[in-house]
Structure formats: structure tokens, C-alpha cells
XYZ file of C-alpha atoms in Angstrom:
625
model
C 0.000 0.000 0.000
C 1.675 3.153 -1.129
C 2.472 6.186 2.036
C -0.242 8.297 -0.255
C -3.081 5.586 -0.243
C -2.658 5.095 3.756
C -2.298 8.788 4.603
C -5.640 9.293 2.679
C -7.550 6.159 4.716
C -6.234 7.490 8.255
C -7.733 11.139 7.321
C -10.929 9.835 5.968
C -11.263 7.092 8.723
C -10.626 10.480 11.758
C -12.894 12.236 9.593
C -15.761 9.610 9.704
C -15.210 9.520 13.708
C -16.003 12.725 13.868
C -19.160 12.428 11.912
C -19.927 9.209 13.657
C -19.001 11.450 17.674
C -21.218 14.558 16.664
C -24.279 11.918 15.302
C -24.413 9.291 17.132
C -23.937 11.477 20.885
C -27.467 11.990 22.448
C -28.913 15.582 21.375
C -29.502 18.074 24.313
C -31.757 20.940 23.293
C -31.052 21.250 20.102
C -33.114 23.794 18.528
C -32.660 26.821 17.189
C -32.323 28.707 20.692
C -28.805 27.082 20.641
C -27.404 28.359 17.592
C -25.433 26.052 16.527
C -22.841 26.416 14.399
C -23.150 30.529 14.714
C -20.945 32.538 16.550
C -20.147 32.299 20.167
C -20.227 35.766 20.314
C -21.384 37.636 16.892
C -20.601 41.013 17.619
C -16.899 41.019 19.026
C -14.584 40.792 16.169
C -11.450 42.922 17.262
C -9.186 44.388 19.794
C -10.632 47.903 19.641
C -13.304 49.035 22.493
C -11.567 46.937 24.860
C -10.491 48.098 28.152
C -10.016 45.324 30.635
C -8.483 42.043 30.305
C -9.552 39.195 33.098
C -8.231 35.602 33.635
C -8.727 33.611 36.216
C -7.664 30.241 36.875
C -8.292 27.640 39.733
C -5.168 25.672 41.721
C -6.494 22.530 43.077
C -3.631 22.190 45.024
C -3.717 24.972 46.786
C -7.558 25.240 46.598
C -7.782 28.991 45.445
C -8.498 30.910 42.421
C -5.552 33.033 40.885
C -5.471 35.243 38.246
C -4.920 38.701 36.376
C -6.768 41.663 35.286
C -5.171 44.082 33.076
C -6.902 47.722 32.874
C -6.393 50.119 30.350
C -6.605 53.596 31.468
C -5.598 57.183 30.416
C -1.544 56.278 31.261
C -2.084 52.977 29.183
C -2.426 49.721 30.062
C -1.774 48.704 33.592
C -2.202 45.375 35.607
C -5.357 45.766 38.440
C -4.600 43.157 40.424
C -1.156 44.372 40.849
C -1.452 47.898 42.187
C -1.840 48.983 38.885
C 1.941 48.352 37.577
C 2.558 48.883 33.514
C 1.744 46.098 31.488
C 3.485 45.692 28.118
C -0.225 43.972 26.626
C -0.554 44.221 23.355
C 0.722 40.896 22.290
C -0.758 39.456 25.121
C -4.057 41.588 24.085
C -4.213 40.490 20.687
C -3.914 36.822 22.140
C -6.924 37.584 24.225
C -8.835 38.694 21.215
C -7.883 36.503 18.932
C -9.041 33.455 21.124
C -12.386 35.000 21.374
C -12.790 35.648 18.162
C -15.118 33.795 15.670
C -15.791 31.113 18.056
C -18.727 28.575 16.616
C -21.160 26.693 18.270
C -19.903 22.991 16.844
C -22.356 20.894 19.168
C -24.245 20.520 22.760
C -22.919 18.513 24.945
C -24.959 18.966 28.004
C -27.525 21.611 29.744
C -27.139 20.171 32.829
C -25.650 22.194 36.111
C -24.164 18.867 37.361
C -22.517 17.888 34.130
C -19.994 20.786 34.577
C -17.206 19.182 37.013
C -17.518 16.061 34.223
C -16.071 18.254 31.153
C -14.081 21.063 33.188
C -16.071 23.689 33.081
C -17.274 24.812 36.644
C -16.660 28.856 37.423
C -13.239 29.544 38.520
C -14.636 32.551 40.446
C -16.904 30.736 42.609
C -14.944 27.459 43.422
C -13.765 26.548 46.492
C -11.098 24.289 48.047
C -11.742 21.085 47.347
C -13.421 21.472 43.821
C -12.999 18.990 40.997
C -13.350 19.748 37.168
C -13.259 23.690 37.142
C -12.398 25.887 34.373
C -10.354 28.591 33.390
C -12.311 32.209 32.836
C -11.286 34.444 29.765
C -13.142 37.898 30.141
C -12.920 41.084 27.902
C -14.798 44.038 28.719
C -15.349 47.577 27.372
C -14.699 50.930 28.960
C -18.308 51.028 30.490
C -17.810 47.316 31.995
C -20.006 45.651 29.370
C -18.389 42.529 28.404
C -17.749 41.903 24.697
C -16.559 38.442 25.723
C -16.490 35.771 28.474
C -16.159 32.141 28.151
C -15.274 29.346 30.372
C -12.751 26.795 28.886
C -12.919 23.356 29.716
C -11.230 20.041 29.156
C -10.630 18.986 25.678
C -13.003 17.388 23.349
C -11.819 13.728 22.798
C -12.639 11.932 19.480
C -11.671 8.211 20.818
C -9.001 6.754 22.640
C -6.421 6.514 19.827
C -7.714 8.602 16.792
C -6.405 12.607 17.090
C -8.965 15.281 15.129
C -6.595 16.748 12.121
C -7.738 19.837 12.054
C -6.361 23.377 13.252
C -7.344 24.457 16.632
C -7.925 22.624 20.170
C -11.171 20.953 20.362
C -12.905 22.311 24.198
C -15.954 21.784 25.864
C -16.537 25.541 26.829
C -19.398 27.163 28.379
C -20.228 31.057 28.818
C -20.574 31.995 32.597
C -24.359 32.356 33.874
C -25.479 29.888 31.415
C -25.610 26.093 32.073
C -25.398 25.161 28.136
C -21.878 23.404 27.367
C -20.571 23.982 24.067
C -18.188 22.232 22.090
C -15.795 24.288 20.039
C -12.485 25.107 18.298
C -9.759 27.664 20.040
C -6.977 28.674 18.215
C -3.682 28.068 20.551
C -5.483 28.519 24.314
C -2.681 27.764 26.618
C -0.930 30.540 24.561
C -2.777 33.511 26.300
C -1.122 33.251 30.143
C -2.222 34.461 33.604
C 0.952 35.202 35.213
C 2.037 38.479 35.766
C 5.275 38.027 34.634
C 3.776 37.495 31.314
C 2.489 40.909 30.654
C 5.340 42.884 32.275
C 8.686 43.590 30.792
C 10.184 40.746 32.548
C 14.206 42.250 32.767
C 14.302 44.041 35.682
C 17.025 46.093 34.225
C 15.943 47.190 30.914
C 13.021 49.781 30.103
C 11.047 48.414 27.345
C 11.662 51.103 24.459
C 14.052 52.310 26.391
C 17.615 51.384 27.612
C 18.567 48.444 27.212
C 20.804 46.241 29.798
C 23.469 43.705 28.502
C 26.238 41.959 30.728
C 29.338 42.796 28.234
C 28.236 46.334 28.880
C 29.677 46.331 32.245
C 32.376 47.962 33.447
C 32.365 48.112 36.988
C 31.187 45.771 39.998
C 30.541 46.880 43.644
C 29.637 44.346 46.737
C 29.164 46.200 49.636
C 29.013 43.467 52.519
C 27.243 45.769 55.047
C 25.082 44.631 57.867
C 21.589 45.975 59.688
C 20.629 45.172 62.793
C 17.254 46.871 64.667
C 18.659 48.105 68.293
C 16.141 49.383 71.143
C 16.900 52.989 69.549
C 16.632 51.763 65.899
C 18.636 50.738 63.312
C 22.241 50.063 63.762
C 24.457 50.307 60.490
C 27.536 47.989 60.947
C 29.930 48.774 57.393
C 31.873 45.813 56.133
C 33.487 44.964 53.623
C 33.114 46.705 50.058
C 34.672 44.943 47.231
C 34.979 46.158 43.695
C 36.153 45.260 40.132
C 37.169 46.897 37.363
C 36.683 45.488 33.366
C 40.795 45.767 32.366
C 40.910 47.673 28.747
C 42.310 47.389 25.118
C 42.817 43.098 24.253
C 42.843 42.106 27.879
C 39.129 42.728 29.338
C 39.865 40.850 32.544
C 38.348 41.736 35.696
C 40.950 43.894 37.782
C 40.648 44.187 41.325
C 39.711 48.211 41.918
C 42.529 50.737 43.988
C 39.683 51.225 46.515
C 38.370 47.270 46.470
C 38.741 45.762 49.879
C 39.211 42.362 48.897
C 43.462 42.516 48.660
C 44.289 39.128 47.381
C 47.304 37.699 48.705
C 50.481 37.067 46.426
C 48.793 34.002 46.067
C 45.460 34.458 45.239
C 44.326 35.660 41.774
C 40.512 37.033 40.882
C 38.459 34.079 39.803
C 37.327 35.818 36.570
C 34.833 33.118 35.983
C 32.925 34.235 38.921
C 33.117 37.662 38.465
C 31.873 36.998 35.107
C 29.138 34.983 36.419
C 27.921 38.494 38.710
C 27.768 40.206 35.773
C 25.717 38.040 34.158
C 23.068 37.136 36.922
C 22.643 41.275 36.691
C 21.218 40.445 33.378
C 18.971 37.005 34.966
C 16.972 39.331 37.218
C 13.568 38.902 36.268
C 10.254 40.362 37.734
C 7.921 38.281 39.707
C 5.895 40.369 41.340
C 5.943 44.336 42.768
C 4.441 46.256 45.683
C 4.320 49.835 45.757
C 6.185 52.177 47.430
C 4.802 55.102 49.613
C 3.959 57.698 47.178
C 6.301 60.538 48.953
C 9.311 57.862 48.980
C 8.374 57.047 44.770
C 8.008 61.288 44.260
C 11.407 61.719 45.873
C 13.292 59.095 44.088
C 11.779 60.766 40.689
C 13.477 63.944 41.979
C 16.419 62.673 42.203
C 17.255 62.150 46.388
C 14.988 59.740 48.383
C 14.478 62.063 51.309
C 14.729 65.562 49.777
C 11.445 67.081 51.098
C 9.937 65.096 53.371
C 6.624 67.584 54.323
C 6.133 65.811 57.980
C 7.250 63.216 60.603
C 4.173 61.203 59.957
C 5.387 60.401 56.313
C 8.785 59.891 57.254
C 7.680 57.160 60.101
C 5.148 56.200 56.936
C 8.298 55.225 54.681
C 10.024 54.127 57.435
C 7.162 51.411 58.604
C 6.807 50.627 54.408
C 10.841 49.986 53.991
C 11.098 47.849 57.523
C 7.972 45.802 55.885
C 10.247 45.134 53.243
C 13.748 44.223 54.736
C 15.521 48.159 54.505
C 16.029 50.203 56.815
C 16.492 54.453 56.788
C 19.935 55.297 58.685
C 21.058 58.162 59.135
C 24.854 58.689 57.900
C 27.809 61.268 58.262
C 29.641 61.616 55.329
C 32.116 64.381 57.116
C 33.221 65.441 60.387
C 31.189 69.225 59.350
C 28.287 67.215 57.541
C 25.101 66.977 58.793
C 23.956 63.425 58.444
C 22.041 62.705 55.825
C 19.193 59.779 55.727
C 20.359 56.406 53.496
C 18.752 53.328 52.767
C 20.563 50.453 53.845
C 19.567 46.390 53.826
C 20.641 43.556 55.611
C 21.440 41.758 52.695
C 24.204 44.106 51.902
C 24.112 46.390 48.805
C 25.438 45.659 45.209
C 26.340 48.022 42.190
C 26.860 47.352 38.441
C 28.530 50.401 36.338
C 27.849 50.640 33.192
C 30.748 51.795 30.474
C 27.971 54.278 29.430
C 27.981 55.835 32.691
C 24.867 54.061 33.699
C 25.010 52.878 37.176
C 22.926 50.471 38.791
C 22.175 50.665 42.721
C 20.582 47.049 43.847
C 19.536 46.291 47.917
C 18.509 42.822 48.348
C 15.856 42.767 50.898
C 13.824 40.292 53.149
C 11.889 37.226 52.008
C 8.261 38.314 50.033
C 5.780 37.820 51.978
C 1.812 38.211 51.094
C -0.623 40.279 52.250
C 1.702 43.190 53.868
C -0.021 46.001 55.071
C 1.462 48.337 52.722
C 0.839 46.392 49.404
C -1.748 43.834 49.602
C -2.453 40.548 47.714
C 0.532 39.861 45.062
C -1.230 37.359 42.798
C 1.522 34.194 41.347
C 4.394 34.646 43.619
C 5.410 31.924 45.364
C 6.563 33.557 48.746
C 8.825 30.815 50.175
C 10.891 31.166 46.863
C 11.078 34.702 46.324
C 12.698 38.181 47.920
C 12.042 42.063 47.673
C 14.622 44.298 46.270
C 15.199 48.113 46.267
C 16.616 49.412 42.881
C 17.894 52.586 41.254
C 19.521 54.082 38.827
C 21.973 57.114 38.721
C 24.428 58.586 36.671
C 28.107 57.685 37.686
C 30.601 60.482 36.162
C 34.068 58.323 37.355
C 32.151 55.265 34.882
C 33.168 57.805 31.409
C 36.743 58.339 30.408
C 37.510 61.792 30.745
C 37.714 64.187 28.207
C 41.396 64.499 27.000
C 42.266 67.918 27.443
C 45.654 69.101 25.714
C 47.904 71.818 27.768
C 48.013 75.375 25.894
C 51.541 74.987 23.668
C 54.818 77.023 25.342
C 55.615 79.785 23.650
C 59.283 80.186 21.589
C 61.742 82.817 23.943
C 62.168 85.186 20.195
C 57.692 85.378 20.204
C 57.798 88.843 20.769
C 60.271 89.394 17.321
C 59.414 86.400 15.412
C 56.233 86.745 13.314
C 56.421 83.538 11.533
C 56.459 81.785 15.763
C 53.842 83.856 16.393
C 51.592 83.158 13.803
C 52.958 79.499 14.144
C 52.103 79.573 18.154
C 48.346 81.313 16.742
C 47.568 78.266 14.485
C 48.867 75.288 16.953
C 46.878 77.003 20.234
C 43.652 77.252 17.696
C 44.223 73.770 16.352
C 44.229 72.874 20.811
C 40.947 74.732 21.146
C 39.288 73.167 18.777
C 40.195 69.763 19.724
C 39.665 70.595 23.695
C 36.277 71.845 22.815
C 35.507 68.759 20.793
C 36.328 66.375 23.522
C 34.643 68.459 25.929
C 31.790 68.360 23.904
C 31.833 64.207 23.154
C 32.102 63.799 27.165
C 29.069 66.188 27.593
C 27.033 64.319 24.945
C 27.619 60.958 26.449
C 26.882 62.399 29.849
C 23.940 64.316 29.131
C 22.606 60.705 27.378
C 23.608 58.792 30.809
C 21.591 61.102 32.839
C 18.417 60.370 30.213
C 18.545 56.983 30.891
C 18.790 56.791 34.388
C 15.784 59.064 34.176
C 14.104 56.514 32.194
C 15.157 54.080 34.357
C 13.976 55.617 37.437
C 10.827 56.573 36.065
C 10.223 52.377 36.195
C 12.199 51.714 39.461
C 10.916 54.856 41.417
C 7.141 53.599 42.397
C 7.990 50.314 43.352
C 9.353 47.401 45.613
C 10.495 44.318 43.031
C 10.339 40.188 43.748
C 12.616 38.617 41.999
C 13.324 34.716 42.867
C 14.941 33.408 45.919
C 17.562 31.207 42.741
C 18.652 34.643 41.258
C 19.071 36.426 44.582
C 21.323 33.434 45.946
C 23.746 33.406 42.521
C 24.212 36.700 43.302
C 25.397 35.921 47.188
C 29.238 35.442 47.022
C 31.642 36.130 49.510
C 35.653 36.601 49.800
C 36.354 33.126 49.479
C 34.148 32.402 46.237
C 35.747 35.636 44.816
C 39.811 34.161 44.609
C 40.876 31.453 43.461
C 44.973 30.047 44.078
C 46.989 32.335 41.289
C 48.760 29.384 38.988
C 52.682 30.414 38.259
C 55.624 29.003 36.743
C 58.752 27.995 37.954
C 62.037 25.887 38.213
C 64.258 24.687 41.100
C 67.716 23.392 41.883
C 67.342 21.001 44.453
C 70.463 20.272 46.867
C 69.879 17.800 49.247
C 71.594 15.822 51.975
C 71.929 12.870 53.917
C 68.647 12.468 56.194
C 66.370 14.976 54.137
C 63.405 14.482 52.954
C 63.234 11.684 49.800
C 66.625 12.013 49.854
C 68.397 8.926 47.904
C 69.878 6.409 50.974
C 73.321 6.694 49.119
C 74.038 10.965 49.468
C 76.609 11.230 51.374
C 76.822 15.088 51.946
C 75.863 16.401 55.281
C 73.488 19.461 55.596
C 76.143 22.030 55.980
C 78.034 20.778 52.860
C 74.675 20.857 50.864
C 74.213 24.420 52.284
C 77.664 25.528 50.786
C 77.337 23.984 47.584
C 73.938 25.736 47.246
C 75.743 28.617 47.520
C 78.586 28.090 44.926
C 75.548 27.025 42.502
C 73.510 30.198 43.406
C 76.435 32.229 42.183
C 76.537 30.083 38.629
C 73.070 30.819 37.831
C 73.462 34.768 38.353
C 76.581 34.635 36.473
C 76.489 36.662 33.434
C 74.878 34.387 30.797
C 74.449 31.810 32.684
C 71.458 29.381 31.509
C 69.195 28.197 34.531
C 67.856 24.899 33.055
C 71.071 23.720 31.772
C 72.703 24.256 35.493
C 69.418 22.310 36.627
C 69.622 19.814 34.597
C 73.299 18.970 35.542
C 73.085 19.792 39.670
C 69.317 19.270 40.862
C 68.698 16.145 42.958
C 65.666 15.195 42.091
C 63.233 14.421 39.058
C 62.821 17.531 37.773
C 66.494 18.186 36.652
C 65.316 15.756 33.904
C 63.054 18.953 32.773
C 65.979 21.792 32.861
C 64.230 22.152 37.094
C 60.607 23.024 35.800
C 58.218 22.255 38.282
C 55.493 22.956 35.752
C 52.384 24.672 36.841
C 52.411 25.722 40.687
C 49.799 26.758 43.428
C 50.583 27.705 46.963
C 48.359 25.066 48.408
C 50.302 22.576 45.969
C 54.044 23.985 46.587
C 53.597 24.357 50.407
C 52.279 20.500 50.770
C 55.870 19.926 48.662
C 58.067 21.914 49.544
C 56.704 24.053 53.098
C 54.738 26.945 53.470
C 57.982 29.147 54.045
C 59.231 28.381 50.909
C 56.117 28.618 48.485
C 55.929 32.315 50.508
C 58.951 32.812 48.920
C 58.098 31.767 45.678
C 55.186 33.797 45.169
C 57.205 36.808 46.616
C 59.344 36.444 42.609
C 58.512 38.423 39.955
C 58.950 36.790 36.504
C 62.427 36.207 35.628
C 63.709 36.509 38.972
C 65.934 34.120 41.419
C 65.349 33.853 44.439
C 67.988 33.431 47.542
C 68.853 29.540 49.225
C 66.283 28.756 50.689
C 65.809 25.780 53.019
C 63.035 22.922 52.815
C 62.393 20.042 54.197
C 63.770 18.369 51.211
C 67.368 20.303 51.209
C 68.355 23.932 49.804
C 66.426 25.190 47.175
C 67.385 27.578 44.686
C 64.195 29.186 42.883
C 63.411 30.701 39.568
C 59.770 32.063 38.458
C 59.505 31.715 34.482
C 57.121 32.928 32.359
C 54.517 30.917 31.446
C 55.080 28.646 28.186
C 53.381 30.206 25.189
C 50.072 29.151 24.292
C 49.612 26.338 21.345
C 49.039 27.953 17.705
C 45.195 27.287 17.419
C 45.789 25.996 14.053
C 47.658 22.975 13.707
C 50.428 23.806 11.018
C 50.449 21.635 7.751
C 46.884 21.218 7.844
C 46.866 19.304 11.263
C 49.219 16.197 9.667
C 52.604 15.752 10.640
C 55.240 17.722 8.756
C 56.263 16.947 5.569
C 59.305 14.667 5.587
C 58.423 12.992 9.410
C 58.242 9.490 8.162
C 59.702 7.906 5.186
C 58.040 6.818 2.152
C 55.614 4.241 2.396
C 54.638 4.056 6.499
């Protein structure tokens, strides 16, 4: 039987079961009150003329109804059951619609009340722990509340155990709320058209949608600032620790550099681990919004201006912000920045404090708060957030003018000693200083430019952050969590040895005869060979070490201080990380014998490409092998 011939039989037999399912299946009122095969609803055919956006959905687990309602008003579209925050709805809007859409009665399956658990299709706003079968509520409605269109969506329409229906669409039993009818018909791509509330937000918590735009290879600079709150019987107590802070290297080598003001001071030993420094920067980009609550509306109009407690019109609405940031895991301390300062009022959280410059001058000021937690007094319900896995945070924006690279500013020319009697200098000196101005002013101008550009964006920016307290999950919060010891790793360097060793060391071979002081002198004499004019380290190593490595010239390869002082003694891998490249270092005494130290260069890295096209040169082997 040819493919074409049994493709054809499979869609004629699914199409007869459907014929058969629709025919055969008892008829429930059936007459022309029904309408079948019209429209679910006639009269809605597009987006426009609607104004609010409902969905609600029914977790049997936890036995309550969750949801979303998204309200367009005169600012745009905004999410009700989230305190009003901005939704970005128009794809999510146009999924609405077109689900609703040129919907058609395709049979009855039941009128009956009790059927509705059976095909799915109970009310999701009126179940109740407990309930089995219950449905999932679209709703669109105008600006005057009418609704344009509501349906109930149900389990899906099954043609038999094995057979699938061909056609486009999902086959539901629906049923529009009020009305006991159940309906079977065809929706274009349901589960497409999400509750959440992530899905209707601009997710990144550090982009603006239309706006600036946050990537991870943008950054330039990283702060940690490890500082501690603790509430005392007079308030909150501000205990500073540790700030650490890395810079992007420039030109070919964009490592991470460990900042003049960082206080994280690796040891000789210790190098940055890049890789986790990396990884910071790009968790900064993995924040993602799960939820908000919003801020007291003097704290939001402050932050707008530009300083979080410029203004404040009375005690009541400091202790107001003061009550709403507590709530919240931060705290308002106040701070002296000078011994003739005033202080000045900060906000500080427990969870330390953690800043990503931008190289556009962009800076980004995140405080990790306390755990979410429903229901606060301050904020209210916060609808799909899991509040065992998620955590507040505080976040804004400001421009950082030490993030830019200063303008370049060239020094007025000095002027010849014969100016006063030598046109031609003057006129020279005229043209160069002009040919200065010009270029001073242009820099000038550049830095301004990308300055003046910063501070739009962090307006932007601020204009999201300034209203509200963010969730963002408890996983992205903890990547973010490192300390000293996750920050350095043990700094790899290369180096050789001469080994002298005696009688009794160490390993040493049970036939040396020479006692420790002899080794001691002969270390010495060999110490003065290898700083001998032209004298050749690996040759002298290979000829005088006593152990293995003289059959390497002395290289002892690839060395960390945990490695060399298990070897060798903690005294002497001190030492050796104490060398700069190149450099030999004095006798020094092991357990082993008298060592005499070099630290080499690393060996340069492979060519990438295999010469000769990967094969072995020409001429290796002989004809015929």
C-alpha cells in the first residue's frame, strides 16, 4: 500500500469519527435557541473598544483561584490586580482577542448544572477548596464594563481513545458563565494567552522596554558592599563591612581587575576568579520580575526627583516610609559623610548592597531585601508569587561620572623665547593654540554628549524603578550571594628549582653522602653560577638538581601555593610567590634540602591551528609508512 493511499484512509477514517461522535452522541436541546454552528459571540470581532483584560484560573492544590486583570486607562495599560503596575499587553491583548474571536457553536454537549465538574467547566470565580473539574475564565470588557466576551474553557473534546482530530485548533468543551449550556468548540492556541504576571510585564528588571537596554558585556564596573543591619532598642544600627569592587581591564585584555579602593586585597597568592566575576555580571542580566508592591507615594516622588528624602513635608510620612521599607527588609539610617556634615538619611539592607557600572555611565544601585511575603499592610495581595521562593529588592539608577573616560584635554603649547620678534612663531604659536581649542572643545563636547545621554537613561530608568518594591526569585538572589572566598581562586605560576639535598632529608636517595652544611655551601657556589652573566638556569638544573625535575631543565610545571607548600613548606612557596617573573630567588631551606628558585614565564600558548593542515610535517616518516 503506497504512504499516499494510507495517509488518505487514516484522514478519511478520523474524519468519519467525527461524523460518527457529533451523530451518534445523544442531542440536548437542540433547537434553534442554541445556535449552533453561529458565533459564540457575533458582535466582538477585534481588539478595539476593549479596556479590561480578566483571567482567572483555579489551583487545586492549593484550593484557590488566581489570576490577572489588566486595565487600560488614560496612562495605558496597567495590571489591576497588581497595584496597577505597567503592562506591556498588546501581544498578550491580541492573544486575548484573537481566542475569542469567531468562536462557533460545533455541538451541545450537556444543559445540565451537574454535568460541569464532568467536562471542566465549573466557574473559577466561585470554586472553592476542594473542587474537581473547574475551568479557566477568559473575560474582555469595554470601557463602560459591558463585556464583549467571556467564556469558560474546559477540558478537551476527545474523538476516541487513539484517533487525534486533524484539524487546526484545540477541540474544548466551553461554556459562557451564567449559562448552564456546554458547548463544544475550536480555540486557536489557548494555553498561549497566560495568567501570570510576569507574562504581561517587561520581565528584565534592568531594561526599560523602548528604552535602555541592559546587557552583561556592557559592564564595566562591579561593587559588593558586605554591610550589615541590625534593629537596636533605639533603631537601626548600620555595621559597614566589607566593600569589594572590580574593574573590566581595557584594550585586548578585558579581565576583571581588582579596583585601587576594592577591599578584597588578594594575597600574592590568590588571583581574581574571573569566571565568577563573570558569572555576577551576568546574573545582573537574569533578574527577572515576579511580582511588585508599591512604594509610599512621597518615597516614589522623591526618588523621581532625584534624592529619596529631599522634602519630606512631615514626621508622619517619614515614620510612613520608614514602617513601608522595615515591611520590606531596609532600613532608613542616618549617615555622616564628614566630620562638618550633617547626616544625611540612606537606605541600607541587611542583605548588603550591590552596584553594576555601566561603560555608558549608567550605574545600577541594587539592595537585596527580606523574604516576600503576602498580604503586607502596605501592598496587599501579590497574585503568582510563590513567597517561600522569592525576595524584595530596592533598585535605582543614577548617573556615575568616574564610569566615562575623561575628556582628553591638551595643555596650551609654550611659547618660543624670540615670540615677541618672530612673526612667523607667532603666527605658528596662533595656528597650533587654535588647532588645541578646537580639539579641547571637541572632547569636551563628546564627554558632555555621552553624559547628558547617561543622565536620560537613568531618568528613564527611574521613572520604572521609582514607584515600586520588586520580587525577583529566591535562585537569582542566591547566585548573586558570594563572599571573599568564592571571589579568589589560588593564582597558577611558573617555575624551576635546583634542588640540593643531603643525607637524612626528605626523599633524599639512601646513598648521598653530603651532610646538611656541605649541601648548604654547595647551594651557595651554585647560586652564584646561575646569576653569572649568561648563565642558563635549566642547563645548570639539569646537571646539579637532585631530584626528578632536573630531567626537565628544574621546571616544576604549573604551581599553586596550596600545591608547593604540601611539597616543599609553606615558608618556601611564601617565597616563591614573593618572585617576579624572571627573577631568582635566595637559598632557601626545605624540608627536602636547599632550594634555589626561579619564576619563568609561562610557556606560550599552542598555535590554534595545527600547522600543515593538522598532519605531521612533511618529511616525518619515510616513504611508504
Amino acid at each position: 500500500m503506497s504512504e499516499n493511499l494510507k495517509t488518505g484512509l487514516f484522514v478519511g477514517t478520523a474524519i468519519l469519527l467525527a461524523v460518527v461522535a457529533f451523530s451518534t452522541k445523544p442531542v440536548v436541546n437542540s433547537d434553534s435557541k442554541l445556535g449552533l454552528g453561529e458565533q459564540l459571540f457575533p458582535e466582538f470581532t477585534d481588539s478595539f473598544g476593549v479596556h479590561e483584560v480578566r483571567i482567572v484560573e483555579f489551583d487545586e492544590a492549593q484550593g484557590e483561584s488566581k489570576g490577572i486583570t489588566v486595565e487600560k486607562n488614560e496612562s495605558g495599560w496597567v495590571i489591576a490586580s497588581q497595584h496597577g503596575y505597567p503592562a506591556d499587553a498588546q501581544d498578550q491583548l491580541e492573544k486575548a482577542v484573537g481566542l475569542l474571536s469567531g468562536l462557533t457553536k460545533l455541538s451541545v454537549e450537556s444543559s445540565d448544572e451537574g454535568d460541569h465538574e464532568k467536562y471542566g467547566v465549573k466557574d473559577p470565580t466561585q470554586a472553592e477548596s476542594g473542587d474537581k473539574g473547574v475551568g479557566r475564565l477568559v473575560r474582555l470588557a469595554g470601557a463602560d464594563d459591558k463585556i464583549l466576551a467571556e467564556l469558560i474553557i474546559g477540558k478537551r473534546f476527545e474523538l476516541g481513545s487513539t484517533e487525534q482530530d486533524s484539524a487546526p485548533g484545540d477541540l474544548r468543551y466551553v461554556r459562557v458563565p451564567g449559562q448552564p449550556t456546554i458547548f463544544t468548540t475550536r480555540l486557536q492556541n489557548p494555553s498561549a494567552l497566560k495568567s501570570a504576571f510576569e507574562d504581561w510585564v517587561e520581565r528584565d528588571l534592568l531594561t526599560v522596554k523602548g528604552g535602555y537596554s541592559f546587557s552583561s558585556g556592557n559592564v564595566s564596573r562591579i561593587s559588593l558592599d558586605k554591610h550589615k543591619v541590625e534593629q537596636g532598642p533605639v533603631g537601626a544600627e548600620l555595621s559597614q563591612g566589607p566593600v569589594y569592587r572590580f574593574d573590566r581591564g581595557e584594550g585586548d585584555d578585558e579581565k576583571w581587575l581588582n579596583a585601587e579602593s576594592s577591599e578584597l586585597k588578594p594575597a600574592l597568592h590568590e588571583a581574581l576568579d574571573i569566571e565568577e566575576i563573570d558569572g555576577l555580571s551576568t546574573a545582573f542580566g537574569d533578574l527577572e520580575i515576579t511580582g511588585v508592591q508599591p512604594k509610599p507615594v512621597t518615597l516614589a516622588t522623591n526618588l523621581l526627583s532625584g534624592n529619596e528624602f529631599l522634602g519630606i513635608p512631615d514626621e508622619e510620612s517619614l515614620a510612613l516610609m520608614g514602617r513601608s521599607l522595615r515591611d520590606k527588609g531596609f532600613y532608613a539610617v542616618p549617615v555622616s559623610r564628614g566630620e562638618n556634615t550633617e547626616p544625611r538619611i540612606e537606605i541600607f539592607s541587611n542583605q548588603g548592597e550591590m552596584r553594576a557600572g555601566m561603560e555608558d555611565g549608567v550605574e545600577y544601585v541594587m539592595r537585596f531585601g527580606a523574604a516576600f511575603q503576602q498580604n503586607q499592610s502596605s501592598g496587599g495581595h501579590s497574585e503568582n508569587v510563590d513567597e517561600n521562593d522569592s525576595r524584595y529588592v530596592y533598585i535605582l539608577s543614577r548617573f556615575n561620572s568616574n564610569l566615562l573616560d575623561k575628556p582628553v584635554i591638551k595643555p596650551p603649547p609654550t611659547p618660543p623665547a624670540d615670540l615677541d620678534t618672530n612673526a612667523t612663531a607667532k603666527s605658528n604659536l596662533e595656528k597650533l593654540q587654535a588647532e588645541i581649542d578646537e580639539h579641547n572643545q571637541k572632547a569636551l563636547e563628546e564627554y558632555e554628549t555621552k553624559a547628558s545621554t547617561a543622565r536620560q537613561r537613568v531618568a528613564g530608568l527611574n521613572a520604572k524603578y521609582a514607584k515600586w518594591y520588586y520580587v525577583i526569585s529566591e535562585d537569582t538572589f542566591n547566585k548573586l550571594q558570594v563572599g571573599r572566598a568564592a571571589l579568589v581562586t589560588d593564582k597558577e605560576i611558573h617555575a624551576s628549582h635546583i634542588l640540593v639535598a643531603y643525607k637524612e632529608a626528605e626523599g633524599a636517595n639512601e646513598k648521598l653522602e653530603r651532610t646538611k652544611e656541605e649541601a648548604q655551601v654547595r647551594a651557595q657556589e651554585l647560586l652564584k653560577q646561575v646569576e653569572a652573566e649568561g648563565a642558563d638556569f635549566s642547563k645548570i638544573a639539569e646537571k646539579e638538581s637532585d631530584d626528578s625535575s632536573a630531567l626537565s631543565g628544574g621546571s616544576l610545571g604549573t604551581i599553586t601555593f596550596s600545591k608547593i607548600s604540601k611539597d616543599f613548606g609553606a615558608a618556601l612557596a611564601a617565597a616563591v610567590f614573593e618572585l617576579e617573573e624572571k627573577e631568582t630567588s635566595k637559598v632557601i631551606e626545605g624540608p627536602s634540602g636547599f632550594h634555589i628558585i626561579r619564576r619563568t614565564p609561562p610557556p606560550p600558548k599552542p598555535d590554534a591551528t595545527p600547522p600543515h593542515g593538522g598532519g605531521p610535517p612533511p618529511g616525518l616518516f619515510p616513504p611508504g609508512n
